[in-house]
């Protein structure tokens, strides 16, 4: 079953603009991760944020986590056409098994 | 990190037939996972492939439809049996430990006609 929802489902912006994607989840978590998928291929890990962290940066990526609201956001700054992809949040299951529960995903299109 | 070789990358199959997907990892890993991604949808976990024991299936997935093998710590197969058009999806294998990033194969895009 899906953990929660992501919004928006689709986002179209111009190169150079910032893109913000949101993810909500339902259960308590140990960590939340963001992944990128190009054209239905394999997923690439972007960033992991632990439940005791509120914000994390990696290059042009900024992730926030609000455990009280059970939500996270991914901000991509100064977007590039190459950022065009689908982005998914994923949370670990409560059993500490390594399984991931994915959100619905946001499809981002960056126009040159 | 782990590098996963998944094959085939895509296939078009006749309904009623079966397809076996292979995943080879470049290092020994304890946990391997199989996911399905239906068209335009997110990923859903099919099962956890356990070395030396039967796979653990998620709700809605059964061994008769998706038999899994895990003969050693670097290899696993997923078979999609008695296929119907509803099985058309991308199938992905993954490895990972709790609390760390997961690594994915490139996926198998299956079309059933």
CSV table of N, CA, C and O in Angstrom, one decimal, chain B:
chain,number,residue,atom,x,y,z
B,1,UNK,N,28.0,1.0,-1.5
B,1,UNK,CA,27.2,1.1,-2.7
B,1,UNK,C,27.0,-0.3,-3.3
B,1,UNK,O,27.8,-1.2,-3.0
B,2,UNK,N,26.1,-0.4,-4.2
B,2,UNK,CA,25.9,-1.7,-4.9
B,2,UNK,C,25.5,-1.4,-6.4
B,2,UNK,O,24.7,-0.4,-6.6
B,3,UNK,N,26.0,-2.2,-7.3
B,3,UNK,CA,25.6,-2.0,-8.7
B,3,UNK,C,24.8,-3.3,-9.0
B,3,UNK,O,25.2,-4.4,-8.8
B,4,UNK,N,23.6,-3.0,-9.6
B,4,UNK,CA,22.7,-4.1,-9.9
B,4,UNK,C,22.5,-4.2,-11.4
B,4,UNK,O,22.2,-3.2,-12.1
B,5,UNK,N,22.7,-5.4,-11.9
B,5,UNK,CA,22.5,-5.7,-13.3
B,5,UNK,C,21.1,-6.4,-13.5
B,5,UNK,O,21.0,-7.5,-12.9
B,6,UNK,N,20.2,-5.8,-14.1
B,6,UNK,CA,18.9,-6.4,-14.2
B,6,UNK,C,18.6,-6.7,-15.7
B,6,UNK,O,18.8,-5.8,-16.6
B,7,UNK,N,18.1,-7.9,-16.0
B,7,UNK,CA,17.7,-8.2,-17.4
B,7,UNK,C,16.6,-9.2,-17.4
B,7,UNK,O,16.3,-9.9,-16.5
B,8,UNK,N,15.7,-9.1,-18.5
B,8,UNK,CA,15.9,-8.2,-19.6
B,8,UNK,C,15.5,-6.8,-19.3
B,8,UNK,O,14.8,-6.6,-18.3
B,9,UNK,N,15.9,-5.8,-20.1
B,9,UNK,CA,15.5,-4.5,-19.9
B,9,UNK,C,14.0,-4.2,-20.3
B,9,UNK,O,13.3,-3.4,-19.8
B,10,UNK,N,13.6,-5.0,-21.3
B,10,UNK,CA,12.2,-4.9,-21.7
B,10,UNK,C,11.9,-6.2,-22.5
B,10,UNK,O,12.8,-6.9,-23.0
B,11,UNK,N,10.6,-6.5,-22.5
B,11,UNK,CA,10.1,-7.6,-23.3
B,11,UNK,C,8.6,-7.4,-23.6
B,11,UNK,O,7.9,-6.8,-22.9
B,12,UNK,N,8.3,-8.0,-24.7
B,12,UNK,CA,6.9,-8.1,-25.1
B,12,UNK,C,6.5,-9.5,-25.1
B,12,UNK,O,7.1,-10.3,-25.8
B,13,UNK,N,5.5,-9.9,-24.3
B,13,UNK,CA,5.1,-11.3,-24.1
B,13,UNK,C,3.7,-11.6,-24.5
B,13,UNK,O,2.8,-10.7,-24.3
B,14,UNK,N,3.4,-12.8,-24.9
B,14,UNK,CA,2.1,-13.2,-25.2
B,14,UNK,C,1.4,-13.6,-23.8
B,14,UNK,O,2.0,-14.1,-22.9
B,15,UNK,N,0.1,-13.3,-23.8
B,15,UNK,CA,-0.7,-13.7,-22.6
B,15,UNK,C,-0.6,-15.2,-22.4
B,15,UNK,O,-0.6,-15.9,-23.3
B,16,UNK,N,-0.6,-15.6,-21.1
B,16,UNK,CA,-0.6,-17.0,-20.8
B,16,UNK,C,0.8,-17.5,-20.6
B,16,UNK,O,1.0,-18.6,-20.1
B,17,UNK,N,1.8,-16.8,-21.1
B,17,UNK,CA,3.2,-17.2,-20.9
B,17,UNK,C,3.8,-16.7,-19.6
B,17,UNK,O,3.2,-15.9,-18.9
B,18,UNK,N,5.1,-17.0,-19.4
B,18,UNK,CA,5.8,-16.6,-18.2
B,18,UNK,C,7.1,-15.9,-18.6
B,18,UNK,O,7.7,-16.2,-19.6
B,19,UNK,N,7.5,-15.0,-17.8
B,19,UNK,CA,8.8,-14.3,-18.0
B,19,UNK,C,9.6,-14.3,-16.7
B,19,UNK,O,9.1,-14.0,-15.6
B,20,UNK,N,10.9,-14.6,-16.8
B,20,UNK,CA,11.7,-14.6,-15.6
B,20,UNK,C,12.7,-13.5,-15.8
B,20,UNK,O,13.4,-13.3,-16.8
B,21,UNK,N,12.8,-12.7,-14.7
B,21,UNK,CA,13.6,-11.5,-14.7
B,21,UNK,C,14.8,-11.8,-13.7
B,21,UNK,O,14.5,-12.4,-12.6
B,22,UNK,N,16.0,-11.4,-14.1
B,22,UNK,CA,17.1,-11.7,-13.3
B,22,UNK,C,17.8,-10.4,-12.7
B,22,UNK,O,17.8,-9.4,-13.4
B,23,UNK,N,18.3,-10.5,-11.5
B,23,UNK,CA,19.0,-9.4,-10.9
B,23,UNK,C,20.3,-10.0,-10.3
B,23,UNK,O,20.3,-10.9,-9.5
B,24,UNK,N,21.4,-9.4,-10.8
B,24,UNK,CA,22.8,-9.7,-10.3
B,24,UNK,C,23.4,-8.5,-9.6
B,24,UNK,O,23.4,-7.4,-10.1
B,25,UNK,N,23.8,-8.7,-8.3
B,25,UNK,CA,24.4,-7.6,-7.6
B,25,UNK,C,25.9,-7.9,-7.5
B,25,UNK,O,26.4,-9.0,-7.4
B,26,UNK,N,26.6,-6.8,-7.5
B,26,UNK,CA,28.1,-6.9,-7.5
B,26,UNK,C,28.7,-7.1,-6.1
B,26,UNK,O,29.9,-7.2,-6.0
B,27,UNK,N,27.9,-7.3,-5.1
B,27,UNK,CA,28.4,-7.6,-3.8
B,27,UNK,C,27.4,-8.4,-3.1
B,27,UNK,O,26.2,-8.5,-3.5
B,28,UNK,N,27.8,-9.1,-2.0
B,28,UNK,CA,26.8,-9.9,-1.3
B,28,UNK,C,25.9,-9.0,-0.4
B,28,UNK,O,26.4,-8.1,0.3
B,29,UNK,N,24.6,-9.3,-0.5
B,29,UNK,CA,23.7,-8.5,0.2
B,29,UNK,C,22.7,-9.4,0.9
B,29,UNK,O,22.3,-10.4,0.4
B,30,UNK,N,22.2,-9.0,2.0
B,30,UNK,CA,21.3,-9.8,2.8
B,30,UNK,C,19.9,-9.6,2.2
B,30,UNK,O,19.2,-10.6,2.0
B,31,UNK,N,19.5,-8.4,2.0
B,31,UNK,CA,18.1,-8.2,1.6
B,31,UNK,C,18.0,-7.8,0.1
B,31,UNK,O,18.7,-6.8,-0.3
B,32,UNK,N,17.1,-8.4,-0.6
B,32,UNK,CA,16.8,-8.0,-1.9
B,32,UNK,C,15.2,-7.9,-2.0
B,32,UNK,O,14.5,-8.7,-1.4
B,33,UNK,N,14.8,-6.9,-2.8
B,33,UNK,CA,13.4,-6.6,-2.9
B,33,UNK,C,13.0,-6.6,-4.3
B,33,UNK,O,13.7,-6.1,-5.2
B,34,UNK,N,11.7,-6.9,-4.6
B,34,UNK,CA,11.1,-6.8,-5.9
B,34,UNK,C,9.9,-5.9,-5.8
B,34,UNK,O,9.0,-6.1,-5.0
B,35,UNK,N,9.9,-4.9,-6.8
B,35,UNK,CA,8.8,-3.9,-6.8
B,35,UNK,C,8.2,-4.0,-8.2
B,35,UNK,O,8.8,-4.3,-9.2
B,36,UNK,N,6.9,-3.6,-8.2
B,36,UNK,CA,6.2,-3.4,-9.4
B,36,UNK,C,5.8,-2.0,-9.6
B,36,UNK,O,5.3,-1.3,-8.6
B,37,UNK,N,5.9,-1.4,-10.8
B,37,UNK,CA,5.4,-0.1,-11.0
B,37,UNK,C,4.5,-0.1,-12.2
B,37,UNK,O,4.9,-0.3,-13.4
B,38,UNK,N,3.2,0.0,-12.0
B,38,UNK,CA,2.2,0.0,-13.0
B,38,UNK,C,2.3,1.3,-13.8
B,38,UNK,O,2.7,2.3,-13.2
B,39,UNK,N,1.8,1.3,-15.0
B,39,UNK,CA,1.9,2.5,-15.9
B,39,UNK,C,1.4,3.8,-15.1
B,39,UNK,O,0.2,3.8,-14.7
B,40,UNK,N,2.2,4.8,-15.1
B,40,UNK,CA,1.9,6.0,-14.5
B,40,UNK,C,1.7,6.0,-13.0
B,40,UNK,O,1.2,7.0,-12.4
B,41,UNK,N,2.1,4.9,-12.3
B,41,UNK,CA,1.9,4.8,-10.9
B,41,UNK,C,3.3,4.8,-10.2
B,41,UNK,O,4.3,4.8,-10.8
B,42,UNK,N,3.2,4.6,-8.9
B,42,UNK,CA,4.3,4.6,-8.0
B,42,UNK,C,4.8,3.1,-7.9
B,42,UNK,O,4.2,2.2,-8.5
B,43,UNK,N,5.8,2.9,-7.1
B,43,UNK,CA,6.3,1.5,-6.9
B,43,UNK,C,5.6,0.9,-5.7
B,43,UNK,O,5.3,1.5,-4.7
B,44,UNK,N,5.3,-0.4,-5.9
B,44,UNK,CA,4.6,-1.2,-4.9
B,44,UNK,C,5.5,-2.5,-4.7
B,44,UNK,O,5.9,-3.1,-5.6
B,45,UNK,N,5.8,-2.8,-3.4
B,45,UNK,CA,6.6,-3.9,-3.1
B,45,UNK,C,5.9,-5.2,-3.3
B,45,UNK,O,4.7,-5.4,-2.9
B,46,UNK,N,6.5,-6.1,-4.1
B,46,UNK,CA,5.9,-7.4,-4.3
B,46,UNK,C,6.3,-8.4,-3.2
B,46,UNK,O,5.5,-9.0,-2.6
B,47,UNK,N,7.6,-8.4,-3.0
B,47,UNK,CA,8.1,-9.4,-2.0
B,47,UNK,C,9.6,-9.1,-1.6
B,47,UNK,O,10.3,-8.4,-2.3
B,48,UNK,N,10.0,-9.7,-0.5
B,48,UNK,CA,11.4,-9.7,-0.1
B,48,UNK,C,11.9,-11.1,-0.4
B,48,UNK,O,11.4,-12.1,0.0
B,49,UNK,N,13.1,-11.0,-1.1
B,49,UNK,CA,13.7,-12.3,-1.5
B,49,UNK,C,14.7,-12.7,-0.4
B,49,UNK,O,15.7,-11.9,-0.2
B,50,UNK,N,14.5,-13.8,0.2
B,50,UNK,CA,15.4,-14.2,1.3
B,50,UNK,C,16.3,-15.3,0.9
B,50,UNK,O,15.8,-16.3,0.3
B,51,UNK,N,17.6,-15.2,1.2
B,51,UNK,CA,18.5,-16.2,0.8
B,51,UNK,C,18.3,-17.5,1.7
B,51,UNK,O,18.3,-17.3,2.9
B,52,UNK,N,18.1,-18.6,1.1
B,52,UNK,CA,18.0,-19.8,1.8
B,52,UNK,C,16.6,-20.1,2.4
B,52,UNK,O,16.4,-21.1,3.0
B,53,UNK,N,15.7,-19.3,2.1
B,53,UNK,CA,14.3,-19.5,2.5
B,53,UNK,C,13.3,-19.0,1.5
B,53,UNK,O,13.7,-18.3,0.6
B,54,UNK,N,12.1,-19.2,1.7
B,54,UNK,CA,11.1,-18.7,0.7
B,54,UNK,C,10.9,-17.2,0.9
B,54,UNK,O,11.1,-16.6,1.9
B,55,UNK,N,10.5,-16.6,-0.2
B,55,UNK,CA,10.3,-15.2,-0.2
B,55,UNK,C,9.1,-14.8,0.6
B,55,UNK,O,8.2,-15.6,0.8
B,56,UNK,N,9.1,-13.6,1.1
B,56,UNK,CA,8.0,-13.1,1.9
B,56,UNK,C,7.2,-12.1,1.0
B,56,UNK,O,7.8,-11.1,0.6
B,57,UNK,N,6.0,-12.5,0.8
B,57,UNK,CA,5.1,-11.7,-0.1
B,57,UNK,C,4.3,-10.7,0.6
B,57,UNK,O,3.8,-10.9,1.7
B,58,UNK,N,4.1,-9.5,-0.1
B,58,UNK,CA,3.2,-8.5,0.5
B,58,UNK,C,1.7,-8.9,0.1
B,58,UNK,O,1.4,-9.7,-0.7
B,59,UNK,N,0.9,-8.2,0.8
B,59,UNK,CA,-0.6,-8.4,0.6
B,59,UNK,C,-0.9,-8.1,-0.9
B,59,UNK,O,-0.5,-7.1,-1.4
B,60,UNK,N,-1.6,-9.1,-1.4
B,60,UNK,CA,-2.1,-8.9,-2.8
B,60,UNK,C,-1.2,-9.6,-3.8
B,60,UNK,O,-1.5,-9.7,-5.0
B,61,UNK,N,-0.1,-10.2,-3.4
B,61,UNK,CA,0.9,-10.9,-4.2
B,61,UNK,C,1.1,-12.3,-3.7
B,61,UNK,O,1.2,-12.5,-2.5
B,62,UNK,N,1.1,-13.3,-4.6
B,62,UNK,CA,1.2,-14.7,-4.2
B,62,UNK,C,2.3,-15.4,-4.9
B,62,UNK,O,2.6,-15.0,-6.1
B,63,UNK,N,2.8,-16.4,-4.3
B,63,UNK,CA,3.9,-17.1,-4.9
B,63,UNK,C,3.6,-17.8,-6.2
B,63,UNK,O,4.5,-17.9,-7.1
B,64,UNK,N,2.4,-18.3,-6.4
B,64,UNK,CA,2.1,-19.0,-7.6
B,64,UNK,C,2.2,-18.0,-8.8
B,64,UNK,O,2.5,-18.4,-9.9
B,65,UNK,N,1.9,-16.8,-8.6
B,65,UNK,CA,1.9,-15.8,-9.7
B,65,UNK,C,3.3,-15.2,-9.8
B,65,UNK,O,3.7,-14.9,-10.9
B,66,UNK,N,4.0,-15.0,-8.7
B,66,UNK,CA,5.3,-14.3,-8.8
B,66,UNK,C,6.3,-15.2,-8.0
B,66,UNK,O,6.9,-14.7,-7.0
B,67,UNK,N,6.6,-16.3,-8.5
B,67,UNK,CA,7.7,-17.1,-7.8
B,67,UNK,C,9.0,-16.4,-7.9
B,67,UNK,O,9.4,-15.8,-8.9
B,68,UNK,N,9.7,-16.5,-6.8
B,68,UNK,CA,11.0,-15.8,-6.6
B,68,UNK,C,12.1,-16.9,-6.2
B,68,UNK,O,11.8,-17.7,-5.3
B,69,UNK,N,13.2,-16.7,-6.7
B,69,UNK,CA,14.4,-17.6,-6.3
B,69,UNK,C,15.5,-16.7,-5.8
B,69,UNK,O,15.6,-15.5,-6.2
B,70,UNK,N,16.2,-17.2,-4.8
B,70,UNK,CA,17.3,-16.4,-4.2
B,70,UNK,C,18.4,-17.5,-3.9
B,70,UNK,O,18.6,-17.8,-2.7
B,71,UNK,N,19.1,-18.0,-4.8
B,71,UNK,CA,20.0,-19.1,-4.6
B,71,UNK,C,21.3,-18.7,-3.8
B,71,UNK,O,21.9,-19.5,-3.2
B,72,UNK,N,21.6,-17.4,-3.9
B,72,UNK,CA,22.8,-17.0,-3.1
B,72,UNK,C,22.7,-15.5,-2.8
B,72,UNK,O,21.6,-14.9,-3.1
B,73,UNK,N,23.7,-14.9,-2.2
B,73,UNK,CA,23.6,-13.5,-1.7
B,73,UNK,C,23.8,-12.5,-2.8
B,73,UNK,O,23.9,-11.3,-2.5
B,74,UNK,N,24.0,-12.9,-4.0
B,74,UNK,CA,24.2,-11.9,-5.1
B,74,UNK,C,23.2,-12.0,-6.2
B,74,UNK,O,23.3,-11.2,-7.2
B,75,UNK,N,22.3,-12.9,-6.2
B,75,UNK,CA,21.4,-13.2,-7.3
B,75,UNK,C,20.0,-13.5,-6.9
B,75,UNK,O,19.8,-14.1,-5.9
B,76,UNK,N,19.1,-13.0,-7.7
B,76,UNK,CA,17.7,-13.4,-7.5
B,76,UNK,C,16.9,-13.3,-8.8
B,76,UNK,O,17.3,-12.6,-9.7
B,77,UNK,N,15.9,-14.1,-8.9
B,77,UNK,CA,15.0,-14.0,-10.1
B,77,UNK,C,13.6,-13.8,-9.6
B,77,UNK,O,13.2,-14.3,-8.5
B,78,UNK,N,12.8,-13.2,-10.4
B,78,UNK,CA,11.3,-13.0,-10.3
B,78,UNK,C,10.7,-13.5,-11.5
B,78,UNK,O,11.1,-13.1,-12.6
B,79,UNK,N,9.7,-14.4,-11.4
B,79,UNK,CA,9.0,-14.9,-12.6
B,79,UNK,C,7.6,-14.3,-12.5
B,79,UNK,O,6.9,-14.4,-11.4
B,80,UNK,N,7.1,-13.8,-13.6
B,80,UNK,CA,5.7,-13.4,-13.7
B,80,UNK,C,5.0,-14.5,-14.5
B,80,UNK,O,5.4,-14.7,-15.7
B,81,UNK,N,4.1,-15.2,-13.9
B,81,UNK,CA,3.6,-16.4,-14.4
B,81,UNK,C,2.2,-16.1,-15.1
B,81,UNK,O,1.5,-15.2,-14.6
B,82,UNK,N,1.9,-17.0,-16.1
B,82,UNK,CA,0.5,-16.9,-16.7
B,82,UNK,C,0.1,-15.5,-16.9
B,82,UNK,O,-0.9,-15.0,-16.4
B,83,UNK,N,0.9,-14.8,-17.7
B,83,UNK,CA,0.7,-13.3,-17.8
B,83,UNK,C,-0.6,-12.9,-18.5
B,83,UNK,O,-1.1,-13.6,-19.4
B,84,UNK,N,-1.1,-11.8,-18.0
B,84,UNK,CA,-2.3,-11.1,-18.7
B,84,UNK,C,-1.9,-9.7,-18.9
B,84,UNK,O,-0.9,-9.2,-18.4
B,85,UNK,N,-2.6,-9.0,-19.8
B,85,UNK,CA,-2.3,-7.6,-20.0
B,85,UNK,C,-2.2,-6.7,-18.7
B,85,UNK,O,-1.4,-5.7,-18.7
B,86,UNK,N,-2.9,-7.1,-17.7
B,86,UNK,CA,-2.8,-6.4,-16.4
B,86,UNK,C,-1.4,-6.5,-15.8
B,86,UNK,O,-1.1,-5.7,-14.9
B,87,UNK,N,-0.6,-7.4,-16.2
B,87,UNK,CA,0.7,-7.5,-15.7
B,87,UNK,C,1.7,-6.6,-16.3
B,87,UNK,O,2.9,-6.5,-15.9
B,88,UNK,N,1.3,-5.9,-17.3
B,88,UNK,CA,2.2,-4.9,-18.0
B,88,UNK,C,2.6,-3.9,-17.0
B,88,UNK,O,1.8,-3.1,-16.5
B,89,UNK,N,3.9,-3.8,-16.8
B,89,UNK,CA,4.4,-2.9,-15.7
B,89,UNK,C,5.9,-2.9,-15.9
B,89,UNK,O,6.5,-3.6,-16.7
B,90,UNK,N,6.5,-2.0,-15.1
B,90,UNK,CA,8.0,-2.1,-14.9
B,90,UNK,C,8.2,-2.8,-13.6
B,90,UNK,O,7.6,-2.5,-12.6
B,91,UNK,N,9.1,-3.8,-13.7
B,91,UNK,CA,9.5,-4.5,-12.5
B,91,UNK,C,10.9,-4.2,-12.1
B,91,UNK,O,11.8,-4.1,-13.0
B,92,UNK,N,11.1,-3.9,-10.8
B,92,UNK,CA,12.4,-3.5,-10.4
B,92,UNK,C,12.9,-4.3,-9.2
B,92,UNK,O,12.1,-4.6,-8.3
B,93,UNK,N,14.2,-4.6,-9.2
B,93,UNK,CA,14.8,-5.2,-8.0
B,93,UNK,C,15.6,-4.2,-7.3
B,93,UNK,O,16.0,-3.2,-7.9
B,94,UNK,N,15.8,-4.4,-6.0
B,94,UNK,CA,16.4,-3.4,-5.2
B,94,UNK,C,17.1,-4.1,-4.1
B,94,UNK,O,16.7,-5.2,-3.6
B,95,UNK,N,18.2,-3.5,-3.6
B,95,UNK,CA,18.9,-4.0,-2.4
B,95,UNK,C,19.1,-2.8,-1.4
B,95,UNK,O,19.1,-1.6,-1.9
B,96,UNK,N,19.1,-3.1,-0.2
B,96,UNK,CA,19.3,-2.1,0.8
B,96,UNK,C,19.1,-2.6,2.2
B,96,UNK,O,18.5,-3.6,2.4
B,97,UNK,N,19.7,-1.8,3.1
B,97,UNK,CA,19.6,-2.1,4.5
B,97,UNK,C,18.7,-1.1,5.2
B,97,UNK,O,18.6,0.0,4.7
B,98,UNK,N,18.1,-1.5,6.3
B,98,UNK,CA,17.3,-0.5,7.0
B,98,UNK,C,18.1,0.7,7.4
B,98,UNK,O,19.3,0.7,7.8
B,99,UNK,N,17.5,1.9,7.1
B,99,UNK,CA,18.2,3.1,7.5
B,99,UNK,C,19.2,3.7,6.6
B,99,UNK,O,19.9,4.6,6.8
B,100,UNK,N,19.4,3.0,5.4
B,100,UNK,CA,20.3,3.5,4.4
B,100,UNK,C,19.7,3.5,3.1
B,100,UNK,O,18.6,3.0,2.8
B,101,UNK,N,20.4,4.2,2.1
B,101,UNK,CA,19.8,4.3,0.8
B,101,UNK,C,19.7,2.9,0.1
B,101,UNK,O,20.4,2.0,0.4
B,102,UNK,N,18.7,2.8,-0.7
B,102,UNK,CA,18.5,1.6,-1.5
B,102,UNK,C,19.0,1.8,-2.9
B,102,UNK,O,19.1,2.9,-3.4
B,103,UNK,N,19.4,0.7,-3.5
B,103,UNK,CA,20.0,0.7,-4.9
B,103,UNK,C,19.0,-0.1,-5.8
B,103,UNK,O,18.6,-1.2,-5.3
B,104,UNK,N,18.8,0.4,-7.0
B,104,UNK,CA,17.8,-0.3,-7.8
B,104,UNK,C,18.5,-0.7,-9.1
B,104,UNK,O,19.4,-0.1,-9.6
B,105,UNK,N,18.0,-1.8,-9.7
B,105,UNK,CA,18.3,-2.2,-11.0
B,105,UNK,C,17.6,-1.2,-12.0
B,105,UNK,O,16.8,-0.4,-11.6
B,106,UNK,N,17.9,-1.3,-13.3
B,106,UNK,CA,17.4,-0.4,-14.3
B,106,UNK,C,16.0,-0.7,-14.7
B,106,UNK,O,15.3,0.0,-15.4
B,107,UNK,N,15.4,-1.8,-14.1
B,107,UNK,CA,14.0,-2.1,-14.4
B,107,UNK,C,13.8,-3.0,-15.6
B,107,UNK,O,14.6,-2.9,-16.6
B,108,UNK,N,12.7,-3.7,-15.6
B,108,UNK,CA,12.3,-4.5,-16.8
B,108,UNK,C,10.9,-4.0,-17.2
B,108,UNK,O,10.0,-4.1,-16.4
B,109,UNK,N,10.8,-3.5,-18.4
B,109,UNK,CA,9.6,-3.0,-18.9
B,109,UNK,C,8.9,-4.1,-19.6
B,109,UNK,O,9.3,-4.5,-20.6
B,110,UNK,N,7.8,-4.6,-19.0
B,110,UNK,CA,7.1,-5.7,-19.5
B,110,UNK,C,5.8,-5.3,-20.2
B,110,UNK,O,5.0,-4.6,-19.5
B,111,UNK,N,5.5,-5.7,-21.4
B,111,UNK,CA,4.3,-5.5,-22.1
B,111,UNK,C,3.7,-6.8,-22.4
B,111,UNK,O,4.4,-7.7,-23.0
B,112,UNK,N,2.5,-7.1,-22.0
B,112,UNK,CA,1.8,-8.3,-22.3
B,112,UNK,C,0.7,-8.1,-23.3
B,112,UNK,O,-0.2,-7.2,-23.1
B,113,UNK,N,0.7,-8.8,-24.4
B,113,UNK,CA,-0.2,-8.6,-25.5
B,113,UNK,C,-1.1,-9.8,-25.7
B,113,UNK,O,-0.8,-10.9,-25.2
